[in-house]
Amino acid sequence: MDTIIVERKKRISTLHLLLAFSFTFLLQTTIRVECINLNYTKYRQVSSLRLERIQRHLNKINKPPVLTIESQDGDLIDCVHKRKQPALDHPLLKNHKIQKRPTTMPKGMDMNINEESREDERSSKSGVAWQMWHQNGTRCPKGTVPIRRSTVHDVLRAKSLYEYGKKQRRSQLLFGRNEPPEVVNNGEGHEHAIAFTKSGEEVYGAKATINVWDPTVEVVNEFSLSQIWILSGSFGGSDLNSIEAGWQVSPELYGDSRPRLFTYWTSDTYQATGCYNLLCAGFVQTNSKIAIGASISPLSSYNAKQFDITILIWKDPQLGNWWMRFGDGTLIGYWPVELFTHLADRATMVQWGGEVVNSRANGQHTSTQMGSGHFAEDGFGKASYFRNLEIVDTDNSLTSATNILTLAQNKNCYNIKSSYNNKWGTYFYYGGPGNNPQCS
């Protein structure tokens, strides 16, 4: 009898080993095939130990869904119970009670929230860009939040597991009190075309409407984005706090070249804290309709209809959390005040505009486009724009950002031109093609 039991245990153990080997082999084969098809990740042998580490990490950030929705672009959107979302894993949010809505909106804006409106129908008629996963007609149930599922392939495109979902440390912008900014190149090759408020002002939020394009990105580890930055702290040190939101094209992060709604935060100049979207604990999502990191649809076309998104970020005057509102009245969620040091009090600068990574992969300036890929002087329908730039002041009022400065590091590659009119308020066109005969 004992001999039979031992033999059975040997067979079971052998079977487990064969199954584990088969899983690893199939996963590696899938990685090889999928990466070749995407042309975004070079094939490399992946050890079973590394795959195990990746899977453990994915198990932390991919929470068990109530429902999973498959998008036409291949994304899997998991509907996760709002109390199970990644944000609440943060040690500073251990006993955090989710704030359902802000205590007040900035003055001049109503508290009406378009949670139950037919956003997809409205977007197609009004020129407002929405999200591709909405097109199959399925929505996440009430009480859940939609989260784009991360995969092994997403992690393998990153430089390392530690760097998955994190920005490379941004080129720092140093500002003197009465001087234009001086760009310090830290070797990462980030280039900007931005508008910004003067350093040191008390700011409690910002707003803008941005049209959405699909710029070409030359190599997998480059990106092109258009966003709002809410900033406070030392620009030259390691304590810069930043809250960011907009749209981006990042093949490394998402595995494709679609423009996607994104957020980011850091409290230590992009070193150890913060991440994109919901790829780490931090941002608390309250909305069941919008998936951060999901692709935006429809998009602007050259000399044709323009589609844009409106983003408002502001600090709740009573509780201190930084809320994000999307479109005409959709509250996405908030960055809890506990995450920050300087932004726990206020912001001291706002930036709006575009950013690309210029890796000089072929020994010359990248051909990664910013915005539409056209220069600012091409104007409406051709160049990308930010319009109706506003800031939230000390009185919690939205006011036009009239005293802005602009910066383009290499105007022959990407540029920016600002102006003002009664309809668009303060606005600017920006962008460019990157590599061209004048761009070095």
Short mmCIF file of C-alpha atoms in Angstrom, two decimals:
data_model
loop_
_atom_site.label_atom_id
_atom_site.label_comp_id
_atom_site.label_asym_id
_atom_site.label_seq_id
_atom_site.Cartn_x
_atom_site.Cartn_y
_atom_site.Cartn_z
CA MET A 1 0.00 0.00 0.00
CA ASP A 2 2.80 2.40 0.95
CA THR A 3 4.54 1.70 -2.37
CA ILE A 4 1.34 2.54 -4.29
CA ILE A 5 0.93 5.84 -2.38
CA VAL A 6 4.57 6.81 -3.05
CA GLU A 7 4.16 6.01 -6.77
CA ARG A 8 0.98 8.11 -6.91
CA LYS A 9 2.77 11.02 -5.26
CA LYS A 10 5.64 10.71 -7.76
CA ARG A 11 3.18 10.73 -10.68
CA ILE A 12 1.34 13.79 -9.27
CA SER A 13 4.64 15.60 -8.66
CA THR A 14 5.82 14.77 -12.18
CA LEU A 15 2.48 15.95 -13.59
CA HIS A 16 2.78 19.27 -11.73
CA LEU A 17 6.29 19.78 -13.12
CA LEU A 18 5.12 18.99 -16.66
CA LEU A 19 2.19 21.39 -16.31
CA ALA A 20 4.44 24.14 -14.98
CA PHE A 21 6.94 23.57 -17.80
CA SER A 22 4.15 23.55 -20.38
CA PHE A 23 2.69 26.81 -18.99
CA THR A 24 6.08 28.53 -19.10
CA PHE A 25 6.78 27.22 -22.61
CA LEU A 26 3.37 28.26 -23.91
CA LEU A 27 3.64 31.68 -22.27
CA GLN A 28 7.10 32.24 -23.73
CA THR A 29 5.86 31.08 -27.15
CA THR A 30 2.88 33.42 -26.87
CA ILE A 31 5.18 36.26 -25.89
CA ARG A 32 7.36 35.56 -28.90
CA VAL A 33 4.46 35.39 -31.36
CA GLU A 34 2.54 38.36 -29.94
CA CYS A 35 5.56 40.60 -29.72
CA ILE A 36 6.54 39.84 -33.31
CA ASN A 37 3.00 40.66 -34.44
CA LEU A 38 2.94 43.92 -32.48
CA ASN A 39 6.49 44.77 -33.54
CA TYR A 40 6.83 46.62 -30.23
CA THR A 41 8.90 44.22 -28.13
CA LYS A 42 11.97 42.38 -29.29
CA TYR A 43 11.84 38.68 -28.49
CA ARG A 44 14.00 37.59 -25.61
CA GLN A 45 14.07 34.46 -23.55
CA VAL A 46 12.15 34.96 -20.31
CA SER A 47 13.04 32.84 -17.31
CA SER A 48 10.31 31.14 -15.32
CA LEU A 49 11.55 32.99 -12.20
CA ARG A 50 11.05 36.35 -13.89
CA LEU A 51 7.62 35.33 -15.12
CA GLU A 52 6.69 34.35 -11.57
CA ARG A 53 7.79 37.76 -10.25
CA ILE A 54 5.81 39.53 -12.97
CA GLN A 55 2.73 37.44 -12.28
CA ARG A 56 2.90 38.20 -8.55
CA HIS A 57 3.02 41.91 -9.35
CA LEU A 58 0.12 41.63 -11.79
CA ASN A 59 -1.90 39.79 -9.15
CA LYS A 60 -1.48 42.86 -6.91
CA ILE A 61 -2.64 45.46 -9.43
CA ASN A 62 -5.20 43.39 -11.39
CA LYS A 63 -7.98 43.10 -8.87
CA PRO A 64 -10.68 40.37 -9.17
CA PRO A 65 -13.38 41.80 -11.47
CA VAL A 66 -17.14 41.70 -11.10
CA LEU A 67 -17.35 41.86 -14.90
CA THR A 68 -14.80 42.02 -17.73
CA ILE A 69 -15.48 43.94 -20.95
CA GLU A 70 -13.46 43.28 -24.11
CA SER A 71 -12.82 46.42 -26.15
CA GLN A 72 -12.58 46.50 -29.94
CA ASP A 73 -8.95 47.58 -29.62
CA GLY A 74 -8.06 44.42 -27.66
CA ASP A 75 -8.08 45.94 -24.17
CA LEU A 76 -9.70 44.06 -21.32
CA ILE A 77 -11.58 46.43 -19.01
CA ASP A 78 -12.15 44.90 -15.57
CA CYS A 79 -15.08 46.24 -13.54
CA VAL A 80 -13.66 46.14 -10.00
CA HIS A 81 -15.59 46.89 -6.82
CA LYS A 82 -14.62 50.45 -5.85
CA ARG A 83 -13.45 49.34 -2.38
CA LYS A 84 -11.12 46.75 -3.95
CA GLN A 85 -9.32 49.16 -6.32
CA PRO A 86 -5.47 49.43 -6.20
CA ALA A 87 -5.46 52.91 -4.58
CA LEU A 88 -6.49 51.57 -1.20
CA ASP A 89 -3.39 49.33 -1.00
CA HIS A 90 -1.28 52.44 -0.33
CA PRO A 91 0.01 52.41 3.27
CA LEU A 92 -1.01 56.06 3.71
CA LEU A 93 -4.58 55.16 2.71
CA LYS A 94 -5.02 52.18 5.01
CA ASN A 95 -8.10 53.63 6.71
CA HIS A 96 -9.12 55.93 3.88
CA LYS A 97 -12.84 56.53 3.43
CA ILE A 98 -13.67 57.07 -0.25
CA GLN A 99 -14.95 60.58 -0.91
CA LYS A 100 -17.99 60.16 -3.16
CA ARG A 101 -17.89 63.68 -4.58
CA PRO A 102 -16.13 66.98 -3.89
CA THR A 103 -17.51 69.23 -1.20
CA THR A 104 -17.71 72.04 -3.73
CA MET A 105 -16.89 72.83 -7.35
CA PRO A 106 -14.84 75.87 -8.37
CA LYS A 107 -17.08 78.94 -8.41
CA GLY A 108 -18.81 79.43 -11.72
CA MET A 109 -19.28 75.71 -12.30
CA ASP A 110 -22.36 73.74 -11.29
CA MET A 111 -22.42 70.53 -9.25
CA ASN A 112 -24.39 68.65 -11.91
CA ILE A 113 -22.56 65.46 -12.81
CA ASN A 114 -23.32 63.73 -16.11
CA GLU A 115 -22.87 60.26 -14.63
CA GLU A 116 -25.96 58.75 -16.25
CA SER A 117 -26.04 60.72 -19.51
CA ARG A 118 -25.43 59.10 -22.90
CA GLU A 119 -21.89 60.38 -23.32
CA ASP A 120 -21.15 58.30 -26.42
CA GLU A 121 -24.08 59.80 -28.34
CA ARG A 122 -23.23 63.32 -27.18
CA SER A 123 -19.59 62.95 -28.20
CA SER A 124 -20.35 61.97 -31.79
CA LYS A 125 -22.53 65.06 -32.23
CA SER A 126 -20.57 67.70 -30.37
CA GLY A 127 -16.95 66.96 -31.24
CA VAL A 128 -16.12 65.61 -27.77
CA ALA A 129 -13.78 62.62 -27.76
CA TRP A 130 -14.78 59.61 -25.66
CA GLN A 131 -13.45 56.01 -25.30
CA MET A 132 -13.31 53.02 -27.63
CA TRP A 133 -14.42 50.38 -25.11
CA HIS A 134 -17.82 52.08 -24.94
CA GLN A 135 -18.58 51.02 -28.51
CA ASN A 136 -19.77 47.51 -27.65
CA GLY A 137 -22.54 48.99 -25.49
CA THR A 138 -21.56 47.29 -22.22
CA ARG A 139 -20.94 49.36 -19.09
CA CYS A 140 -19.51 48.59 -15.69
CA PRO A 141 -22.13 48.02 -12.97
CA LYS A 142 -22.81 50.72 -10.41
CA GLY A 143 -20.45 50.46 -7.44
CA THR A 144 -17.53 49.31 -9.62
CA VAL A 145 -14.73 51.18 -11.40
CA PRO A 146 -13.36 50.26 -14.86
CA ILE A 147 -9.65 49.36 -14.84
CA ARG A 148 -7.60 48.45 -17.91
CA ARG A 149 -6.07 45.02 -17.23
CA SER A 150 -2.27 44.85 -17.31
CA THR A 151 -0.62 41.87 -18.99
CA VAL A 152 2.73 40.09 -18.94
CA HIS A 153 3.47 41.66 -22.33
CA ASP A 154 2.90 45.15 -20.92
CA VAL A 155 5.50 44.53 -18.22
CA LEU A 156 8.02 42.94 -20.60
CA ARG A 157 8.04 46.08 -22.76
CA ALA A 158 9.26 48.10 -19.77
CA LYS A 159 12.94 48.34 -18.93
CA SER A 160 12.29 46.41 -15.73
CA LEU A 161 9.47 45.35 -13.44
CA TYR A 162 10.37 48.23 -11.11
CA GLU A 163 10.08 50.79 -13.93
CA TYR A 164 6.78 49.44 -15.30
CA GLY A 165 4.20 52.23 -15.18
CA LYS A 166 6.70 54.94 -14.25
CA LYS A 167 7.92 57.95 -16.18
CA GLN A 168 11.57 58.46 -16.82
CA ARG A 169 12.70 61.37 -14.70
CA ARG A 170 11.58 64.44 -16.58
CA SER A 171 13.94 67.12 -17.80
CA GLN A 172 13.73 69.69 -15.05
CA LEU A 173 12.55 73.22 -15.71
CA LEU A 174 14.30 75.73 -13.49
CA PHE A 175 12.55 79.05 -13.06
CA GLY A 176 13.95 82.28 -11.71
CA ARG A 177 11.61 84.85 -10.24
CA ASN A 178 11.69 87.20 -13.22
CA GLU A 179 13.53 85.11 -15.78
CA PRO A 180 12.36 82.82 -18.57
CA PRO A 181 12.85 79.13 -17.87
CA GLU A 182 16.11 77.44 -18.60
CA VAL A 183 15.81 73.82 -19.70
CA VAL A 184 18.25 71.45 -18.07
CA ASN A 185 18.82 68.33 -20.18
CA ASN A 186 19.29 65.40 -17.81
CA GLY A 187 20.15 62.92 -20.57
CA GLU A 188 16.65 61.50 -21.01
CA GLY A 189 15.95 63.65 -24.09
CA HIS A 190 12.53 65.01 -23.13
CA GLU A 191 11.41 67.97 -25.25
CA HIS A 192 8.49 70.29 -24.57
CA ALA A 193 6.30 72.94 -26.12
CA ILE A 194 4.43 74.41 -23.17
CA ALA A 195 2.61 77.37 -21.70
CA PHE A 196 3.04 78.02 -17.98
CA THR A 197 2.15 80.35 -15.15
CA LYS A 198 4.78 82.36 -13.33
CA SER A 199 6.61 80.48 -10.61
CA GLY A 200 5.54 81.04 -7.01
CA GLU A 201 1.89 81.92 -7.59
CA GLU A 202 -0.74 80.31 -5.37
CA VAL A 203 -2.75 77.98 -7.60
CA TYR A 204 -5.46 75.49 -6.62
CA GLY A 205 -6.29 73.91 -9.96
CA ALA A 206 -6.29 74.24 -13.73
CA LYS A 207 -8.52 73.54 -16.71
CA ALA A 208 -8.17 73.25 -20.48
CA THR A 209 -9.75 71.72 -23.56
CA ILE A 210 -7.34 69.73 -25.75
CA ASN A 211 -7.97 68.26 -29.18
CA VAL A 212 -6.85 64.65 -29.63
CA TRP A 213 -4.68 63.32 -32.46
CA ASP A 214 -2.72 60.14 -33.19
CA PRO A 215 0.90 61.32 -33.59
CA THR A 216 3.47 58.91 -34.98
CA VAL A 217 6.00 57.59 -32.44
CA GLU A 218 9.27 56.46 -34.01
CA VAL A 219 10.51 53.83 -31.55
CA VAL A 220 8.90 51.82 -28.77
CA ASN A 221 10.53 53.60 -25.81
CA GLU A 222 9.51 57.08 -26.97
CA PHE A 223 6.15 58.72 -26.36
CA SER A 224 4.14 61.76 -27.36
CA LEU A 225 1.73 63.36 -24.92
CA SER A 226 -0.38 66.46 -24.35
CA GLN A 227 -1.26 67.25 -20.76
CA ILE A 228 -1.78 69.57 -17.80
CA TRP A 229 0.85 69.66 -15.04
CA ILE A 230 -0.05 70.85 -11.51
CA LEU A 231 3.27 71.47 -9.75
CA SER A 232 4.74 72.43 -6.39
CA GLY A 233 8.10 72.00 -4.72
CA SER A 234 11.67 72.36 -5.84
CA PHE A 235 12.21 72.09 -9.59
CA GLY A 236 15.90 71.44 -9.12
CA GLY A 237 15.63 69.04 -6.20
CA SER A 238 14.09 65.71 -5.26
CA ASP A 239 10.85 66.94 -3.69
CA LEU A 240 8.86 68.12 -6.72
CA ASN A 241 5.15 67.21 -6.44
CA SER A 242 3.29 66.81 -9.72
CA ILE A 243 -0.25 65.89 -10.76
CA GLU A 244 -0.72 65.29 -14.48
CA ALA A 245 -3.51 64.36 -16.88
CA GLY A 246 -4.11 64.40 -20.62
CA TRP A 247 -3.71 62.08 -23.59
CA GLN A 248 -0.66 60.17 -24.75
CA VAL A 249 0.65 57.72 -27.34
CA SER A 250 3.10 55.29 -25.69
CA PRO A 251 3.85 51.97 -27.45
CA GLU A 252 6.02 50.85 -24.53
CA LEU A 253 3.29 51.35 -21.95
CA TYR A 254 0.25 50.16 -23.92
CA GLY A 255 1.59 48.00 -26.76
CA ASP A 256 0.02 50.07 -29.54
CA SER A 257 -0.01 53.56 -31.03
CA ARG A 258 -3.49 54.66 -29.98
CA PRO A 259 -3.97 57.91 -28.05
CA ARG A 260 -5.15 57.19 -24.51
CA LEU A 261 -6.47 59.14 -21.54
CA PHE A 262 -3.84 59.06 -18.80
CA THR A 263 -2.98 60.40 -15.37
CA TYR A 264 0.26 60.55 -13.42
CA TRP A 265 1.47 61.67 -10.00
CA THR A 266 4.71 61.92 -8.06
CA SER A 267 5.79 63.47 -4.78
CA ASP A 268 9.56 63.07 -5.23
CA THR A 269 10.47 64.25 -8.75
CA TYR A 270 9.57 60.93 -10.45
CA GLN A 271 12.01 58.92 -8.36
CA ALA A 272 10.19 56.33 -6.20
CA THR A 273 6.62 57.55 -5.82
CA GLY A 274 3.72 57.63 -8.25
CA CYS A 275 2.87 56.02 -11.56
CA TYR A 276 0.70 56.20 -14.64
CA ASN A 277 -3.02 55.62 -14.29
CA LEU A 278 -3.90 52.93 -11.72
CA LEU A 279 -0.65 50.96 -12.05
CA CYS A 280 0.21 51.58 -8.41
CA ALA A 281 -1.68 52.56 -5.27
CA GLY A 282 -2.63 56.22 -5.13
CA PHE A 283 -5.34 57.69 -7.38
CA VAL A 284 -8.85 56.90 -6.09
CA GLN A 285 -11.35 56.36 -8.90
CA THR A 286 -15.03 57.05 -8.25
CA ASN A 287 -16.45 56.86 -11.78
CA SER A 288 -17.85 53.73 -13.47
CA LYS A 289 -17.86 55.12 -17.03
CA ILE A 290 -14.27 56.17 -17.77
CA ALA A 291 -11.26 53.83 -17.82
CA ILE A 292 -7.99 55.65 -17.25
CA GLY A 293 -5.47 54.29 -19.75
CA ALA A 294 -8.15 53.32 -22.30
CA SER A 295 -8.00 54.56 -25.89
CA ILE A 296 -9.87 57.67 -26.96
CA SER A 297 -12.30 57.70 -29.87
CA PRO A 298 -13.07 59.44 -32.20
CA LEU A 299 -9.97 61.48 -33.12
CA SER A 300 -9.22 64.73 -34.89
CA SER A 301 -8.35 64.59 -38.58
CA TYR A 302 -6.28 66.94 -40.71
CA ASN A 303 -8.38 69.72 -42.22
CA ALA A 304 -11.54 67.94 -41.00
CA LYS A 305 -13.63 67.62 -37.82
CA GLN A 306 -11.82 68.19 -34.53
CA PHE A 307 -12.49 66.16 -31.38
CA ASP A 308 -11.32 67.34 -27.97
CA ILE A 309 -11.38 66.52 -24.29
CA THR A 310 -11.80 68.91 -21.35
CA ILE A 311 -9.88 68.28 -18.16
CA LEU A 312 -10.28 70.13 -14.87
CA ILE A 313 -8.11 69.39 -11.83
CA TRP A 314 -8.71 71.27 -8.58
CA LYS A 315 -8.16 71.03 -4.85
CA ASP A 316 -11.18 70.43 -2.64
CA PRO A 317 -11.09 73.45 -0.30
CA GLN A 318 -12.37 71.47 2.70
CA LEU A 319 -10.82 67.99 2.48
CA GLY A 320 -7.73 68.85 0.42
CA ASN A 321 -8.01 66.05 -2.16
CA TRP A 322 -7.19 66.93 -5.78
CA TRP A 323 -10.19 66.05 -7.97
CA MET A 324 -10.24 65.38 -11.71
CA ARG A 325 -13.26 66.20 -13.86
CA PHE A 326 -13.50 65.03 -17.49
CA GLY A 327 -15.70 66.46 -20.24
CA ASP A 328 -18.73 68.56 -19.31
CA GLY A 329 -19.24 67.12 -15.86
CA THR A 330 -17.87 63.62 -15.31
CA LEU A 331 -15.94 63.21 -12.08
CA ILE A 332 -13.19 60.61 -12.56
CA GLY A 333 -11.81 60.52 -9.02
CA TYR A 334 -9.11 62.17 -6.95
CA TRP A 335 -5.54 62.14 -5.69
CA PRO A 336 -5.76 61.97 -1.87
CA VAL A 337 -4.02 64.79 -0.03
CA GLU A 338 -2.04 62.18 1.97
CA LEU A 339 0.06 61.38 -1.11
CA PHE A 340 1.75 64.77 -1.21
CA THR A 341 3.99 67.14 0.69
CA HIS A 342 3.94 70.51 -1.10
CA LEU A 343 0.67 69.85 -2.96
CA ALA A 344 -0.96 69.10 0.37
CA ASP A 345 -0.98 72.89 0.67
CA ARG A 346 -1.19 74.36 -2.84
CA ALA A 347 0.37 74.40 -6.29
CA THR A 348 2.90 77.04 -7.30
CA MET A 349 2.83 76.51 -11.08
CA VAL A 350 0.66 75.11 -13.85
CA GLN A 351 1.92 73.95 -17.24
CA TRP A 352 -0.08 73.04 -20.34
CA GLY A 353 1.33 71.54 -23.52
CA GLY A 354 3.14 68.76 -25.28
CA GLU A 355 6.09 66.52 -24.46
CA VAL A 356 8.00 63.92 -26.47
CA VAL A 357 10.98 61.68 -25.80
CA ASN A 358 13.84 62.16 -28.25
CA SER A 359 16.04 59.09 -27.86
CA ARG A 360 18.05 59.81 -31.05
CA ALA A 361 17.77 56.11 -31.86
CA ASN A 362 19.33 56.52 -35.32
CA GLY A 363 21.85 59.13 -34.28
CA GLN A 364 19.58 61.99 -35.27
CA HIS A 365 16.58 63.81 -33.84
CA THR A 366 13.52 61.60 -33.51
CA SER A 367 10.69 61.80 -36.03
CA THR A 368 8.18 61.28 -33.20
CA GLN A 369 5.45 63.86 -33.73
CA MET A 370 4.03 66.20 -31.12
CA GLY A 371 0.31 66.98 -31.24
CA SER A 372 -0.89 66.62 -34.83
CA GLY A 373 2.65 66.56 -36.19
CA HIS A 374 2.18 70.07 -37.64
CA PHE A 375 3.65 73.35 -36.46
CA ALA A 376 1.61 75.91 -34.55
CA GLU A 377 1.38 78.38 -37.44
CA ASP A 378 -0.70 75.89 -39.48
CA GLY A 379 -3.64 76.80 -37.22
CA PHE A 380 -7.08 75.29 -36.74
CA GLY A 381 -7.80 71.88 -38.25
CA LYS A 382 -4.12 71.25 -38.88
CA ALA A 383 -2.20 72.03 -35.68
CA SER A 384 -3.04 70.72 -32.23
CA TYR A 385 -4.48 73.15 -29.67
CA PHE A 386 -5.20 73.86 -26.02
CA ARG A 387 -8.07 76.30 -25.54
CA ASN A 388 -9.87 78.00 -22.67
CA LEU A 389 -6.89 77.82 -20.31
CA GLU A 390 -8.04 78.59 -16.79
CA ILE A 391 -6.70 78.38 -13.25
CA VAL A 392 -8.41 77.99 -9.87
CA ASP A 393 -7.39 80.86 -7.60
CA THR A 394 -7.26 81.31 -3.83
CA ASP A 395 -10.99 82.05 -3.79
CA ASN A 396 -11.79 78.69 -5.49
CA SER A 397 -12.83 80.60 -8.62
CA LEU A 398 -11.99 79.63 -12.20
CA THR A 399 -10.32 82.55 -13.96
CA SER A 400 -8.76 82.86 -17.40
CA ALA A 401 -5.01 82.20 -17.40
CA THR A 402 -4.11 85.54 -18.96
CA ASN A 403 -0.51 85.98 -17.82
CA ILE A 404 1.09 82.88 -19.31
CA LEU A 405 4.58 82.40 -20.70
CA THR A 406 5.52 79.92 -23.45
CA LEU A 407 8.54 77.73 -24.10
CA ALA A 408 9.69 75.51 -26.96
CA GLN A 409 13.14 74.00 -26.53
CA ASN A 410 13.84 73.52 -30.24
CA LYS A 411 11.46 75.60 -32.36
CA ASN A 412 12.61 73.94 -35.57
CA CYS A 413 11.32 70.60 -34.25
CA TYR A 414 8.27 71.61 -32.18
CA ASN A 415 6.87 75.08 -31.50
CA ILE A 416 4.06 76.95 -29.74
CA LYS A 417 2.09 80.16 -30.38
CA SER A 418 -0.41 81.58 -27.89
CA SER A 419 -3.23 84.10 -28.29
CA TYR A 420 -6.58 85.21 -26.85
CA ASN A 421 -10.13 85.71 -28.10
CA ASN A 422 -13.57 85.91 -26.54
CA LYS A 423 -14.62 82.39 -27.56
CA TRP A 424 -11.47 80.40 -26.76
CA GLY A 425 -10.13 82.67 -24.02
CA THR A 426 -6.41 82.06 -23.61
CA TYR A 427 -5.32 79.38 -26.10
CA PHE A 428 -2.36 78.15 -28.07
CA TYR A 429 -1.43 75.98 -31.01
CA TYR A 430 1.62 73.75 -30.61
CA GLY A 431 3.46 70.72 -31.98
CA GLY A 432 5.58 69.67 -34.90
CA PRO A 433 7.00 66.79 -36.92
CA GLY A 434 10.28 66.32 -35.10
CA ASN A 435 13.02 65.39 -37.55
CA ASN A 436 13.09 67.60 -40.65
CA PRO A 437 15.83 69.50 -42.56
CA GLN A 438 15.74 72.37 -40.03
CA CYS A 439 15.46 70.18 -36.91
CA SER A 440 18.77 69.08 -35.42
#
